[in-house]
PDB file of C-alpha atoms in Angstrom:
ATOM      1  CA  UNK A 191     -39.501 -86.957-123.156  1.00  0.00           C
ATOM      2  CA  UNK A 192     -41.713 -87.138-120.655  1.00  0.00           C
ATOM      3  CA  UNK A 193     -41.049 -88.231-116.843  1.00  0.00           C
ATOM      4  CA  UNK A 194     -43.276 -90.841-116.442  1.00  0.00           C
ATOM      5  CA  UNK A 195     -41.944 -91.661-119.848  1.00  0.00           C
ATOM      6  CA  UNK A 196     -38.769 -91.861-119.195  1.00  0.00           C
ATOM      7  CA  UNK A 197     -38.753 -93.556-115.587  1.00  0.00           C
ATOM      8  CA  UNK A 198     -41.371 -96.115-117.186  1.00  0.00           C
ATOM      9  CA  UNK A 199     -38.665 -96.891-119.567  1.00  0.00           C
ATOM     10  CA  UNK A 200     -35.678 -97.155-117.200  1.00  0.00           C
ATOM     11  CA  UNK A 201     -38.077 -99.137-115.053  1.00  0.00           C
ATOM     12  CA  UNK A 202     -38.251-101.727-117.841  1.00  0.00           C
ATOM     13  CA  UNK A 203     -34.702-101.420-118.694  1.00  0.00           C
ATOM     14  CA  UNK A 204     -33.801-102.421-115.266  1.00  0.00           C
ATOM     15  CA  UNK A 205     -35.433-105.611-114.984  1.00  0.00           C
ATOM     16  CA  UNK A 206     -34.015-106.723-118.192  1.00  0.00           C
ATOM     17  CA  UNK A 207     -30.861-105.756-117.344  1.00  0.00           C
ATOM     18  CA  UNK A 208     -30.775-107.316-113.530  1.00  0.00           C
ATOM     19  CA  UNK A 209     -32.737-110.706-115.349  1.00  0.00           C
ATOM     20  CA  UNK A 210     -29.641-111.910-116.672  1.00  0.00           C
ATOM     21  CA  UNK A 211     -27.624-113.083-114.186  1.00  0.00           C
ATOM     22  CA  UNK A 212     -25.227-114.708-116.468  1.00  0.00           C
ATOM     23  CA  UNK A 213     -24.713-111.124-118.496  1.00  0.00           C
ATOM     24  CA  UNK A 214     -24.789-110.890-122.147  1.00  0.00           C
ATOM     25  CA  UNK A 215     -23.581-114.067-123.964  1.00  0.00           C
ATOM     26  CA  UNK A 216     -23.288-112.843-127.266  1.00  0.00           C
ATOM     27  CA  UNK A 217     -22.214-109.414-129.144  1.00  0.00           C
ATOM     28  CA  UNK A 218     -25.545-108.091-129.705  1.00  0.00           C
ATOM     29  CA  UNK A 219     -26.546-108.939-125.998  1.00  0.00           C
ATOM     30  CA  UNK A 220     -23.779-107.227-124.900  1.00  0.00           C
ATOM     31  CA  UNK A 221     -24.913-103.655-127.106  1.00  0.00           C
ATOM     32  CA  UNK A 222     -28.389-104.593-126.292  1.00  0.00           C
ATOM     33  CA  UNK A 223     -27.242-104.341-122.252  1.00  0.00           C
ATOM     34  CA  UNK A 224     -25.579-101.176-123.132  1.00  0.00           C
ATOM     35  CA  UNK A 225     -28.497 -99.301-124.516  1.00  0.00           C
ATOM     36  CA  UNK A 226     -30.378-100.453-121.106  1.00  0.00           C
ATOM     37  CA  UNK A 227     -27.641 -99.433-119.174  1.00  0.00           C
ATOM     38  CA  UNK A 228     -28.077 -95.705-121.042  1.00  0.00           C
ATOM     39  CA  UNK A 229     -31.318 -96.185-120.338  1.00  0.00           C
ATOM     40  CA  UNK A 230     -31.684 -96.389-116.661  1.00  0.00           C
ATOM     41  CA  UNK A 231     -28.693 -93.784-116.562  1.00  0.00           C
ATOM     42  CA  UNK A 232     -30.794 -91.072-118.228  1.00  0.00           C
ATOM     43  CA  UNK A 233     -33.863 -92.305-115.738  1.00  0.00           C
ATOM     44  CA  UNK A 234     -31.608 -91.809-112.517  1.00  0.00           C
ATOM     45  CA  UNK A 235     -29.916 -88.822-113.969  1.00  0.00           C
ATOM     46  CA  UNK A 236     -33.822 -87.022-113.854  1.00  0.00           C
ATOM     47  CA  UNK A 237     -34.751 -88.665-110.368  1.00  0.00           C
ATOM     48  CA  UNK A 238     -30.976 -86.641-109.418  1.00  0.00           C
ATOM     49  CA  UNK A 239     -32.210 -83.637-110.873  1.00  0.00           C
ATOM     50  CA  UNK A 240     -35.642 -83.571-109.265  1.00  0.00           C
ATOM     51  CA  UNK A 241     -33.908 -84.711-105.529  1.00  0.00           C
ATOM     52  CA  UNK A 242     -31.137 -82.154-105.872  1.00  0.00           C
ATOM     53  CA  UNK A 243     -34.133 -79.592-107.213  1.00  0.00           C
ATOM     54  CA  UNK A 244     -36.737 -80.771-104.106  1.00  0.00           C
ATOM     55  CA  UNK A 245     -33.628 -80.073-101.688  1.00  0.00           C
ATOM     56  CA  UNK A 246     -32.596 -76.395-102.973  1.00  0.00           C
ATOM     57  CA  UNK A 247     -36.130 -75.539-102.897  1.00  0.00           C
ATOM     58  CA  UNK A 248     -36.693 -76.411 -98.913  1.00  0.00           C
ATOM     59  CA  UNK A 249     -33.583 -74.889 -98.118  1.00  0.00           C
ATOM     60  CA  UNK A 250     -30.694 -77.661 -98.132  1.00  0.00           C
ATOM     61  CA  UNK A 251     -27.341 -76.234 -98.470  1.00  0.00           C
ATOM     62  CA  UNK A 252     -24.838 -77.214-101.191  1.00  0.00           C
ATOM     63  CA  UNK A 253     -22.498 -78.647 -99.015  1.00  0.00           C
ATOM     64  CA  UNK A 254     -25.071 -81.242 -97.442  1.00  0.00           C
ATOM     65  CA  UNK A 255     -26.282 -81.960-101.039  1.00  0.00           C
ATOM     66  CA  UNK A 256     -22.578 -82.938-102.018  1.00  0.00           C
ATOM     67  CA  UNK A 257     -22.110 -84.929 -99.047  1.00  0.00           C
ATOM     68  CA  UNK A 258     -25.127 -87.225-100.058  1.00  0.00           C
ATOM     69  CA  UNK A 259     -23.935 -87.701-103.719  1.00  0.00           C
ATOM     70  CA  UNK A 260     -20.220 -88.226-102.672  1.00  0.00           C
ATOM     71  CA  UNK A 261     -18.878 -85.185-104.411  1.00  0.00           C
ATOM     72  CA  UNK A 262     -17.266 -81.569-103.526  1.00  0.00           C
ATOM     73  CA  UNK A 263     -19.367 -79.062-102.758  1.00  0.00           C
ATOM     74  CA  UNK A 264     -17.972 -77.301-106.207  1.00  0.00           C
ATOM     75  CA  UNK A 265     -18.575 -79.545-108.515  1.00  0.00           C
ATOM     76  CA  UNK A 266     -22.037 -80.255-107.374  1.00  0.00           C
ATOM     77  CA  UNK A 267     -22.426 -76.291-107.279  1.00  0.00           C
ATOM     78  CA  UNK A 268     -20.836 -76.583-110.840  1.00  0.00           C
ATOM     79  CA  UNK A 269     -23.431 -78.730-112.558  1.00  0.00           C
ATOM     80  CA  UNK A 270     -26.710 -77.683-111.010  1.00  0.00           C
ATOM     81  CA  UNK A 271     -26.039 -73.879-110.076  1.00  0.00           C
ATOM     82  CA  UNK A 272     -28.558 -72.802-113.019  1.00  0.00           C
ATOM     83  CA  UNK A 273     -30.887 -74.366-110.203  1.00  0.00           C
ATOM     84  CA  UNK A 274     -30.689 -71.741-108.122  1.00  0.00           C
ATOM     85  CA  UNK A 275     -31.816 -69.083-110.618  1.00  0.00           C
ATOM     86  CA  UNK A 276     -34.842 -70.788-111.745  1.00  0.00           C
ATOM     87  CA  UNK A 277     -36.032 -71.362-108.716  1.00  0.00           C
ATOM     88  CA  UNK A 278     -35.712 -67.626-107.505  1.00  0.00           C
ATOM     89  CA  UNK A 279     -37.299 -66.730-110.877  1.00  0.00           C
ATOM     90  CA  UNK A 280     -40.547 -69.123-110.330  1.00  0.00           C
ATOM     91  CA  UNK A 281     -40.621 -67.865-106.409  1.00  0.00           C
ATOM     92  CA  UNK A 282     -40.802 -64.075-107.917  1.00  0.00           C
ATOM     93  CA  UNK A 283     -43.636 -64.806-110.776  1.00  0.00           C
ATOM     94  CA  UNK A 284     -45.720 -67.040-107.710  1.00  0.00           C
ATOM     95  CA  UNK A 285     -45.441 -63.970-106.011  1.00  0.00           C
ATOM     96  CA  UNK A 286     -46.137 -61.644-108.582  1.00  0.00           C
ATOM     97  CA  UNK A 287     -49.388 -63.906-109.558  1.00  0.00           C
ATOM     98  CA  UNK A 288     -50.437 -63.787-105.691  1.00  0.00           C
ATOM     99  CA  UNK A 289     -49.894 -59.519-106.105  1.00  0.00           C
ATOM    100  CA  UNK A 290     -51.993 -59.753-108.905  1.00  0.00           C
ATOM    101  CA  UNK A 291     -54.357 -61.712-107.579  1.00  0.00           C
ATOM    102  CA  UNK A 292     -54.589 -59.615-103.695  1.00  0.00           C
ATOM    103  CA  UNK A 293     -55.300 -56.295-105.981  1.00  0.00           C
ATOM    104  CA  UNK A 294     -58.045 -57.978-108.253  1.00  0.00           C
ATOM    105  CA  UNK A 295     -59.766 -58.836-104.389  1.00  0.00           C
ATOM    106  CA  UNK A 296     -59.313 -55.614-103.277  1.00  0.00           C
ATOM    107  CA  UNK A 297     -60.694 -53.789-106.183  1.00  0.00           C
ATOM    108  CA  UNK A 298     -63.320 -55.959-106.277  1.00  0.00           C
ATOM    109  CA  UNK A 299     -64.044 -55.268-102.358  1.00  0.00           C
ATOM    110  CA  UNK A 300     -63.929 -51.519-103.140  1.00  0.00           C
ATOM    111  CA  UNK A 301     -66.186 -51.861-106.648  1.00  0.00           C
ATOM    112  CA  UNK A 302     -69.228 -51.509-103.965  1.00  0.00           C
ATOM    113  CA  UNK A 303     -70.146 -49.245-101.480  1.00  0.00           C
ATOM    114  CA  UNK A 304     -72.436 -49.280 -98.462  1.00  0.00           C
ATOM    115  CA  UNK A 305     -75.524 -47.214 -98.457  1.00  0.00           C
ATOM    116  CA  UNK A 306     -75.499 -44.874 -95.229  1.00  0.00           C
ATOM    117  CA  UNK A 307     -79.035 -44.308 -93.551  1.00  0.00           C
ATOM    118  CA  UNK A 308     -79.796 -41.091 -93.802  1.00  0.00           C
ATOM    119  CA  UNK A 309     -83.548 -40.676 -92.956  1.00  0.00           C
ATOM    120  CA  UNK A 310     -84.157 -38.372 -90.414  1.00  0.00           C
ATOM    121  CA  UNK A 311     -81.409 -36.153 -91.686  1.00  0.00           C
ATOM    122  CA  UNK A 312     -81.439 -32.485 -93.507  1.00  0.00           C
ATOM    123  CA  UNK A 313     -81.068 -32.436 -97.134  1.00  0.00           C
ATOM    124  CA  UNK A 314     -78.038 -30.936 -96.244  1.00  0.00           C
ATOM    125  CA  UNK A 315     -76.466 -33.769 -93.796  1.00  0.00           C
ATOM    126  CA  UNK A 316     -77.548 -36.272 -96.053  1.00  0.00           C
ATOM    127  CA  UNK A 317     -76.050 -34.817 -98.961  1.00  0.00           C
ATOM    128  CA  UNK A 318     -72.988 -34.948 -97.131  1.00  0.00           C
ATOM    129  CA  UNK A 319     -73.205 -38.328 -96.032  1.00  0.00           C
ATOM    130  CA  UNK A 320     -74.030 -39.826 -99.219  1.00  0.00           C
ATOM    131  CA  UNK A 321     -71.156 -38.105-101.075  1.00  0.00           C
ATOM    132  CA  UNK A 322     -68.532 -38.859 -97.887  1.00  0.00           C
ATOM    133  CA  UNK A 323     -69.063 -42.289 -99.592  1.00  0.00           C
ATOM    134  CA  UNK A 324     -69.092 -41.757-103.008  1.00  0.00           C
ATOM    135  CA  UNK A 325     -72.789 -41.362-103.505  1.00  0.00           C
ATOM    136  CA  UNK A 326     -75.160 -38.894-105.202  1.00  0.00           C
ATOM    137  CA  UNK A 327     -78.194 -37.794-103.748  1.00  0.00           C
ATOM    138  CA  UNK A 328     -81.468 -36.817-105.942  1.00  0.00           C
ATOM    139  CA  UNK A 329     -84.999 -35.722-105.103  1.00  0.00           C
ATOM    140  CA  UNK A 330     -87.142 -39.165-105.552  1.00  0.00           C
ATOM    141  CA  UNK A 331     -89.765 -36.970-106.853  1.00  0.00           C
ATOM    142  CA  UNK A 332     -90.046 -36.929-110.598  1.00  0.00           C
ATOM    143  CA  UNK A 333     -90.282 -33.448-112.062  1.00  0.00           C
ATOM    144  CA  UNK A 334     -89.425 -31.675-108.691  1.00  0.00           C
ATOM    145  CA  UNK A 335     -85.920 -30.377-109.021  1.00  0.00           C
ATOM    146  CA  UNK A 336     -83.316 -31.747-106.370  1.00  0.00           C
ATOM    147  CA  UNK A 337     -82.512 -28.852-103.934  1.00  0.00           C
ATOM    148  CA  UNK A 338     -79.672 -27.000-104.441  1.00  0.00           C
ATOM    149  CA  UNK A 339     -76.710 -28.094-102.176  1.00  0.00           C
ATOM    150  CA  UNK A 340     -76.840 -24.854 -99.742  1.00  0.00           C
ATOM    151  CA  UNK A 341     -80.729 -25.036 -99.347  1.00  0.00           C
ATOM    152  CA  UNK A 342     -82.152 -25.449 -96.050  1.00  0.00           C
ATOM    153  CA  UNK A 343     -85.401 -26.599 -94.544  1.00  0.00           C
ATOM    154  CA  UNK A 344     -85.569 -30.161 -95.918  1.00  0.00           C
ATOM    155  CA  UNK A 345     -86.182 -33.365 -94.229  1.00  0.00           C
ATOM    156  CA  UNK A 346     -85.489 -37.002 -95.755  1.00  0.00           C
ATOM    157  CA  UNK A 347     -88.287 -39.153 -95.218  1.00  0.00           C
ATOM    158  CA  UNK A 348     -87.675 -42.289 -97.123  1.00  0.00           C
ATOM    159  CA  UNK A 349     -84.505 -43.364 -99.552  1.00  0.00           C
ATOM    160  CA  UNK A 350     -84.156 -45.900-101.814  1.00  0.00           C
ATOM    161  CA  UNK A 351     -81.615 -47.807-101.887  1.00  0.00           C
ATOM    162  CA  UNK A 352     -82.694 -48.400 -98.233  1.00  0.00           C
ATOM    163  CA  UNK A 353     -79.724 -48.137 -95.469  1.00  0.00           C
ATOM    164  CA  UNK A 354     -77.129 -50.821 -96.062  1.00  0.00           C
ATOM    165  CA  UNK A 355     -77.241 -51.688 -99.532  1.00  0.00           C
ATOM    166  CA  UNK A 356     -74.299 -52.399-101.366  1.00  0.00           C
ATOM    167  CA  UNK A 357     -74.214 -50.660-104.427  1.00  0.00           C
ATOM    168  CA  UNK A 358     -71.435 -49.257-107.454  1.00  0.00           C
ATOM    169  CA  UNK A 359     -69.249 -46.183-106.423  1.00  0.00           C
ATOM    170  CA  UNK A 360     -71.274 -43.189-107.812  1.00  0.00           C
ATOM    171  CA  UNK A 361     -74.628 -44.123-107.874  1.00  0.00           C
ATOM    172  CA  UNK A 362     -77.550 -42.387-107.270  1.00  0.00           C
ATOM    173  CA  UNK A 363     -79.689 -42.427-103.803  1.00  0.00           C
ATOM    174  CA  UNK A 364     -83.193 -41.026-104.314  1.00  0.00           C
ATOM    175  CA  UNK A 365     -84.611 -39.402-101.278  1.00  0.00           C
ATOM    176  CA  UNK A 366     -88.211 -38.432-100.144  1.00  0.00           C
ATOM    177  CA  UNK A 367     -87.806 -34.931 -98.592  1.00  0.00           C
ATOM    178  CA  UNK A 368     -90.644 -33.130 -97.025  1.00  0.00           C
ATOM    179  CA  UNK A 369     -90.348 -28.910 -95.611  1.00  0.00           C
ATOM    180  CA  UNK A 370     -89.602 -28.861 -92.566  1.00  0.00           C
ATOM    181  CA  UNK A 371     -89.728 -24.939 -91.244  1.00  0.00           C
ATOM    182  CA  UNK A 372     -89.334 -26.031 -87.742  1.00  0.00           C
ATOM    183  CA  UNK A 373     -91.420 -26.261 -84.658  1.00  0.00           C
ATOM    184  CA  UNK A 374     -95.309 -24.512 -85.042  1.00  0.00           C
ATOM    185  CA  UNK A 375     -94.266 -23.627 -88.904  1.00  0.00           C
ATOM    186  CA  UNK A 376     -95.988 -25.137 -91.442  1.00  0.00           C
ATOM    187  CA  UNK A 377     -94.829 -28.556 -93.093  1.00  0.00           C
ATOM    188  CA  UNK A 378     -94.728 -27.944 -96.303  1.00  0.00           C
ATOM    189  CA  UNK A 379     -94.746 -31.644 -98.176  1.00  0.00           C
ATOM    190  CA  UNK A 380     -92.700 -31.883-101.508  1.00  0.00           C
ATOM    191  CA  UNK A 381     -94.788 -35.341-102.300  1.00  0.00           C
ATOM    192  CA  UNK A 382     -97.104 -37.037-100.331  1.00  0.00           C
ATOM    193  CA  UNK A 383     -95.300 -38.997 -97.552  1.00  0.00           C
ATOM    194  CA  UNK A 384     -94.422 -42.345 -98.203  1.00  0.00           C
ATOM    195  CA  UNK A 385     -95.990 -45.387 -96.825  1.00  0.00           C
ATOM    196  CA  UNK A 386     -93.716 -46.898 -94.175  1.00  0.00           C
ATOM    197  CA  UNK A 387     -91.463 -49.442 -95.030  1.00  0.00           C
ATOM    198  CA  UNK A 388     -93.603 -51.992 -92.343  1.00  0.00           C
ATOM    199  CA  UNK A 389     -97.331 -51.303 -93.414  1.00  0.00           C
ATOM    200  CA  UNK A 390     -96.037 -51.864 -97.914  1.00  0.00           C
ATOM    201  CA  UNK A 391     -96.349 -55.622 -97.132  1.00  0.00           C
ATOM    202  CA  UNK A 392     -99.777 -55.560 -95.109  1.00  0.00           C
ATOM    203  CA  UNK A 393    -101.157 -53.637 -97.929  1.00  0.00           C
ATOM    204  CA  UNK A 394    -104.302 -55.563 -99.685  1.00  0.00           C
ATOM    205  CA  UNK A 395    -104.213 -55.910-103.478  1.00  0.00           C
ATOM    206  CA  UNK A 396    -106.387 -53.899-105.773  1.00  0.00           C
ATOM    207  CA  UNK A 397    -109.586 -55.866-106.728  1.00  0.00           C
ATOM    208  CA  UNK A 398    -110.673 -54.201-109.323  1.00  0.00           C
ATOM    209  CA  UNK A 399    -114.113 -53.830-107.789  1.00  0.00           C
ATOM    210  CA  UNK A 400    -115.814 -50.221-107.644  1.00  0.00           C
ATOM    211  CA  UNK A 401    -117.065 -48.923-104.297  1.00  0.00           C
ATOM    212  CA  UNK A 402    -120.856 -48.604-104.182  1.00  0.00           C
TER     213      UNK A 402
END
């Protein structure tokens, strides 16, 4: 039975049973008294159960429970000691469930990572920097094979993602690279430079309109 069941029930009982003053004046009064007294007995019996429950779980001690209820430590020990181990047991599975749920934030923290800037850089540093975090980096250039990890010489002049995107573990960073045979060599582009991240937006649409 439910609680509010049951302490709606013994609620009831109780005002029958304190309504008649005079007490039961026949023989099926007096049965009908007694199945109210069982009544509210079973309703106080779970209010008891819940009190002596509420105290164990904030930390009351046997001995002051038995003091309220009038009875030896033991014997209060005796018939609610099962109390004890259920509430241990729920106290491990809320912890368990709050283990659960800490790992299920953390992986979800780690299921990105943080793109690291890396124009500016050799193909070689960049490389390095994009795998330090779990990244792979490609020529953006389709058709032009990606460098081989050793090679030298290579600038990055654009990347996409751009610098501090968050993106899946192991995904791919495409970078711009341009030759870069140091000072009075010859630049040697591997695509046309890109058009800087500030002028894309200031760009006008085509018109469609030939040039005369």
């Amino acid at each position: 039975m439910a609680d509010n069941s049951r302490w709606g029930e013994g609620g009831a009982a109780w005002k029958r049973l304190t309504g008649r003053r005079a007490g039961p004046g026949t023989g099926a009064e007096a049965l009908a008294a007694l199945d109210e007294v069982v009544t509210v007995r079973r309703a106080l019996d779970q209010l008891e159960l819940h009190a002596v429950r509420a105290a164990r779980q904030h930390g009351q001690s046997w001995t002051e429970i038995a003091t309220y209820l009038g009875v030896t430590r033991q014997s209060a020990w005796e018939r609610w000691r099962d109390l004890d181990q259920t509430l241990a047991t729920e106290q491990a599975a809320r912890e368990a469930v709050g283990a659960v749920a800490g790992s299920a934030r953390e992986r979800r923290r780690s299921a990105t990572v943080t793109v690291p800037g890396v124009i500016g850089k050799s193909w070689a540093d960049a490389r390095i920097a994009l795998e330090k975090v779990g990244l792979a980096a490609v020529s953006a250039e389709a058709g032009t094979p990606t460098p081989d990890p050793a090679e030298t010489g290579w600038i990055v002049t654009d990347q996409s993602p751009e610098a501090g995107a968050k993106v899946p573990p192991r995904s791919i960073v495409q970078l711009w690279l341009r030759r870069d045979d140091g000072p009075g060599g010859v630049r040697e582009p591997r695509r046309p430079g890109p058009t800087p991240r500030s002028m894309r937006a200031a760009l006008p649409e085509p018109s469609g309109e030939s040039v005369g």
